[in-house]
């Protein structure tokens, strides 16, 4: 019997972030340098990068059981959903409250499954890897062949996605820019990946991957990962919020004296269900574009 799908979103990105800070002393220094560049870009209120950045993706599917071996069609459905969200062509963006509808922004990033592997040979961009592991955690073992996972393709050329069974109630996690190259990428629960096959409600519209790729491009959680209103996601056009929102909140939900409109819980970087998140903002886009100008400048075209 397939495991029960989590009913509340849980992302392990910050857990992974704090672990890397302890394990890799250079990570803190590289992040500080990146934040300096991001601050300069945000001061311009726009990104100097023009056009669309196209990023090749490799999907490593780790499977022990038949259900875990997701199909190519399911993987392709995720790329389609990801592109709609990042290009702001998702039909449900009309559900953004009118006060913020003008802030729905095109990130100008497009994803495509890789057509050539690191050796230049043709590939579908979807790699199925048998494993003896029943599940993986936020310790990056899924990114290591020696630990029962799969080694990354060159992370300066590909966005690596690992799709697997995750323990601890996790839906996924990502590595921020400037982290170790060999573990760079995003990890997604196989039952929260794509919009068909084993993808199951309430995480069945590909938004877990949208959320985690947002982290990969240096976005923080909308509430700033504190519970006392002192946190920040380092952009000014997302209202300060106290906690993550779950499920399908009613607008407005006021916290941290952010009335009358309250939390921007329909932002992809909150914790609501897939069918309740619809948007990135212009300042989030500038922050993502700054990561493409900096730590991720080698990827895409």
C-alpha positions in Angstrom: 0.0 0.0 0.0 1.3 3.5 -0.9 2.1 5.7 2.0 -0.4 8.3 3.0 0.2 11.7 1.5 1.0 14.5 4.0 -1.8 16.9 4.6 0.4 19.8 5.7 3.3 21.1 3.6 6.7 20.7 5.2 9.9 21.9 3.5 13.3 20.9 4.7 15.3 23.7 3.0 16.1 25.6 6.1 17.1 22.4 7.9 19.5 21.7 5.1 20.7 25.3 5.1 21.6 25.2 8.8 23.4 21.9 8.4 25.5 23.3 5.5 26.4 26.3 7.5 27.9 24.0 10.1 29.6 21.6 7.7 30.9 24.1 5.1 32.6 27.2 6.5 32.9 28.7 3.1 29.1 28.5 2.5 28.5 31.5 4.9 31.1 33.6 3.1 29.8 32.8 -0.3 26.2 33.5 0.8 27.2 36.9 2.2 28.8 37.9 -1.1 25.7 36.8 -3.0 23.5 38.8 -0.7 25.6 41.9 -1.4 24.9 41.5 -5.1 21.2 40.8 -4.4 20.9 44.0 -2.4 22.4 46.0 -5.2 19.9 44.5 -7.7 17.0 45.1 -5.4 18.0 48.8 -5.0 17.5 49.1 -8.8 14.0 47.7 -8.3 14.5 45.6 -11.5 16.8 43.1 -13.0 19.3 44.0 -15.7 19.1 40.5 -17.1 17.0 40.6 -20.3 15.0 37.9 -22.0 14.3 34.3 -20.9 16.8 32.1 -19.1 16.4 28.5 -20.2 17.6 25.9 -17.8 18.2 22.2 -18.6 16.9 19.8 -16.0 17.8 16.2 -15.2 15.4 14.2 -13.1 16.9 11.4 -11.1 14.0 9.0 -10.1 15.0 6.8 -7.1 12.8 3.7 -6.8 12.6 0.6 -4.8 8.9 -0.2 -5.5 6.9 0.0 -8.7 4.9 3.0 -7.4 8.1 4.9 -6.8 9.3 4.5 -10.4 7.3 7.4 -11.8 6.8 7.6 -15.5 8.3 9.9 -18.0 4.9 11.4 -18.6 4.6 12.3 -14.9 8.1 13.9 -15.0 7.2 15.9 -18.2 4.0 17.1 -16.5 6.1 18.6 -13.7 8.2 20.6 -16.2 5.0 21.9 -17.9 3.6 23.0 -14.5 6.9 24.6 -13.5 7.0 26.6 -16.6 3.5 27.9 -16.2 4.2 29.0 -12.6 7.5 30.7 -13.4 6.2 32.4 -16.5 3.0 33.5 -14.8 0.8 31.7 -17.4 -0.9 29.6 -14.8 -4.7 29.9 -15.2 -5.4 30.1 -11.5 -3.5 33.4 -11.1 -6.9 35.0 -11.5 -7.6 33.9 -8.0 -5.0 36.2 -6.5 -6.9 38.9 -4.5 -7.4 42.1 -6.5 -5.2 44.1 -4.2 -2.2 42.1 -5.3 -3.1 41.0 -8.8 -0.9 43.7 -10.3 2.1 42.1 -8.5 1.8 38.7 -10.2 5.2 38.5 -12.0 6.8 36.6 -14.8 10.1 35.2 -13.5 11.5 34.9 -17.0 12.9 31.5 -16.3 12.0 28.4 -18.4 12.9 24.8 -17.8 13.4 22.0 -20.2 14.4 18.4 -19.8 18.0 17.9 -20.8 18.5 16.5 -24.3 22.2 15.8 -23.9 24.0 14.2 -21.0 27.3 15.4 -19.6 29.2 13.3 -22.3 27.1 14.9 -25.1 25.0 11.8 -25.7 21.2 12.0 -26.3 19.1 11.7 -23.2 15.5 12.2 -22.2 16.6 14.0 -19.1 14.8 11.4 -16.9 17.1 8.8 -15.2 15.6 5.9 -13.3 17.8 4.6 -10.6 17.0 1.5 -8.5 17.8 1.7 -4.8 17.6 -0.5 -1.7 16.6 2.5 0.4 13.0 2.7 1.6 13.3 6.5 2.1 15.7 9.4 2.2 16.1 12.3 4.6 17.4 15.9 4.4 21.0 14.7 4.8 21.7 14.7 1.0 22.2 10.9 0.9 19.8 10.8 -2.1 22.5 12.8 -4.0 25.1 10.1 -3.5 25.4 6.8 -5.4 27.5 5.4 -2.6 24.7 6.1 -0.1 22.0 4.5 -2.3 21.1 7.6 -4.3 22.3 9.1 -7.5 25.3 11.4 -8.1 24.5 14.8 -9.6 25.2 15.7 -13.1 27.4 18.9 -13.3 25.5 21.4 -11.3 26.9 24.4 -13.2 25.2 23.0 -16.4 22.0 21.3 -15.1 19.3 21.8 -12.5 19.4 18.4 -10.8 16.1 17.1 -9.4 16.0 14.0 -7.2 12.5 12.4 -6.9 12.2 9.8 -4.2 10.4 8.7 -1.1 11.2 11.1 1.8 10.9 10.5 5.5 10.1 12.8 8.3 6.9 14.2 6.7 9.0 16.1 4.1 7.6 17.2 0.7 10.9 18.4 -0.5 14.0 20.5 0.1 16.5 22.6 -1.9 20.0 24.0 -1.7 20.4 27.7 -1.8 22.9 29.2 -4.3 26.6 29.2 -3.2 26.3 25.8 -1.5 28.6 22.8 -2.3 28.5 21.9 -6.0 28.1 18.2 -5.6 24.8 18.5 -3.7 23.3 21.3 -5.6 19.6 20.9 -6.7 16.2 20.1 -5.3 14.7 16.9 -3.8 11.0 16.2 -4.2 8.7 13.6 -2.7 7.6 11.3 -5.5 3.9 11.7 -4.6 4.1 15.5 -4.8 5.9 15.6 -8.2 4.0 16.5 -11.3 0.3 16.6 -12.0 -0.5 13.0 -12.9 0.5 9.5 -12.1 1.3 9.1 -8.3 0.9 12.8 -7.6 -1.8 13.1 -4.9 -3.9 15.9 -3.4 -3.4 18.3 -1.8 0.1 18.4 -3.4 -0.9 17.4 -7.0 -0.3 20.5 -9.1 3.5 20.5 -9.1 3.8 23.4 -6.7 6.1 21.6 -4.3 8.7 21.7 -7.1 7.8 25.4 -7.8 8.4 26.2 -4.1 11.7 24.3 -4.0 13.1 25.7 -7.2 12.2 29.1 -5.8 14.6 28.3 -2.9 17.2 27.1 -5.4 17.0 30.6 -7.0 17.5 32.1 -3.5 14.0 32.9 -2.4 13.1 32.5 1.3 9.9 31.5 3.0 7.3 34.3 3.0 7.2 34.5 6.8 11.0 34.7 7.2 11.3 31.5 9.3 10.6 33.1 12.7 7.5 33.1 14.8 7.7 36.6 16.4 7.3 38.9 13.3 11.0 39.7 13.2 11.7 37.4 10.2 12.1 38.6 6.6 12.2 37.1 3.2 14.5 40.0 2.1 12.0 41.5 -0.4 9.7 44.5 0.2 6.6 43.6 -1.8 5.6 40.6 0.3 3.9 41.6 3.6 5.6 40.6 6.8 3.9 37.5 8.2 4.2 35.7 11.5 3.8 32.0 10.6 3.4 29.7 7.6 -0.1 29.3 6.3 -1.5 25.8 5.7 -4.4 24.4 3.7 -6.7 26.9 2.0 -6.8 30.1 4.1 -9.5 32.7 3.7 -8.5 36.2 2.5 -7.6 38.3 4.4 -5.5 36.5 7.1 -3.9 39.3 9.2 -0.8 38.8 11.3 2.2 41.0 12.3 -0.1 44.1 12.0 -0.1 43.7 8.3 -3.8 44.6 7.8 -6.0 45.2 6.0 -4.8 42.8 3.4 -2.8 40.5 5.7 -0.5 37.6 4.7 0.3 37.0 1.0 -0.4 33.3 1.6 -1.1 32.6 -2.1 2.6 33.2 -2.8 4.5 30.1 -3.9 6.9 30.5 -0.9 4.2 29.9 1.7 3.0 26.5 2.9 -0.5 26.4 1.6 -2.0 23.6 -0.6 -1.0 23.4 -4.2 -4.5 24.7 -5.3 -4.1 27.8 -3.0 -0.8 29.2 -4.3 -0.5 31.2 -7.5 2.2 33.8 -7.7 5.7 35.3 -7.4 6.1 39.1 -7.0 8.4 41.5 -8.9 10.9 41.8 -6.1 11.1 38.0 -5.8 11.8 37.9 -9.5 14.6 40.4 -9.1 16.1 38.3 -6.3 15.9 35.2 -8.5 17.5 37.0 -11.4 20.3 38.3 -9.2 21.1 34.7 -8.3 21.3 33.9 -12.1 23.7 36.9 -12.5 25.8 35.7 -9.6 26.2 32.2 -8.1 24.2 30.6 -10.9 25.6 32.6 -13.8 26.9 29.4 -15.5 23.6 27.7 -15.9 21.1 28.3 -18.6 21.2 30.5 -21.6 
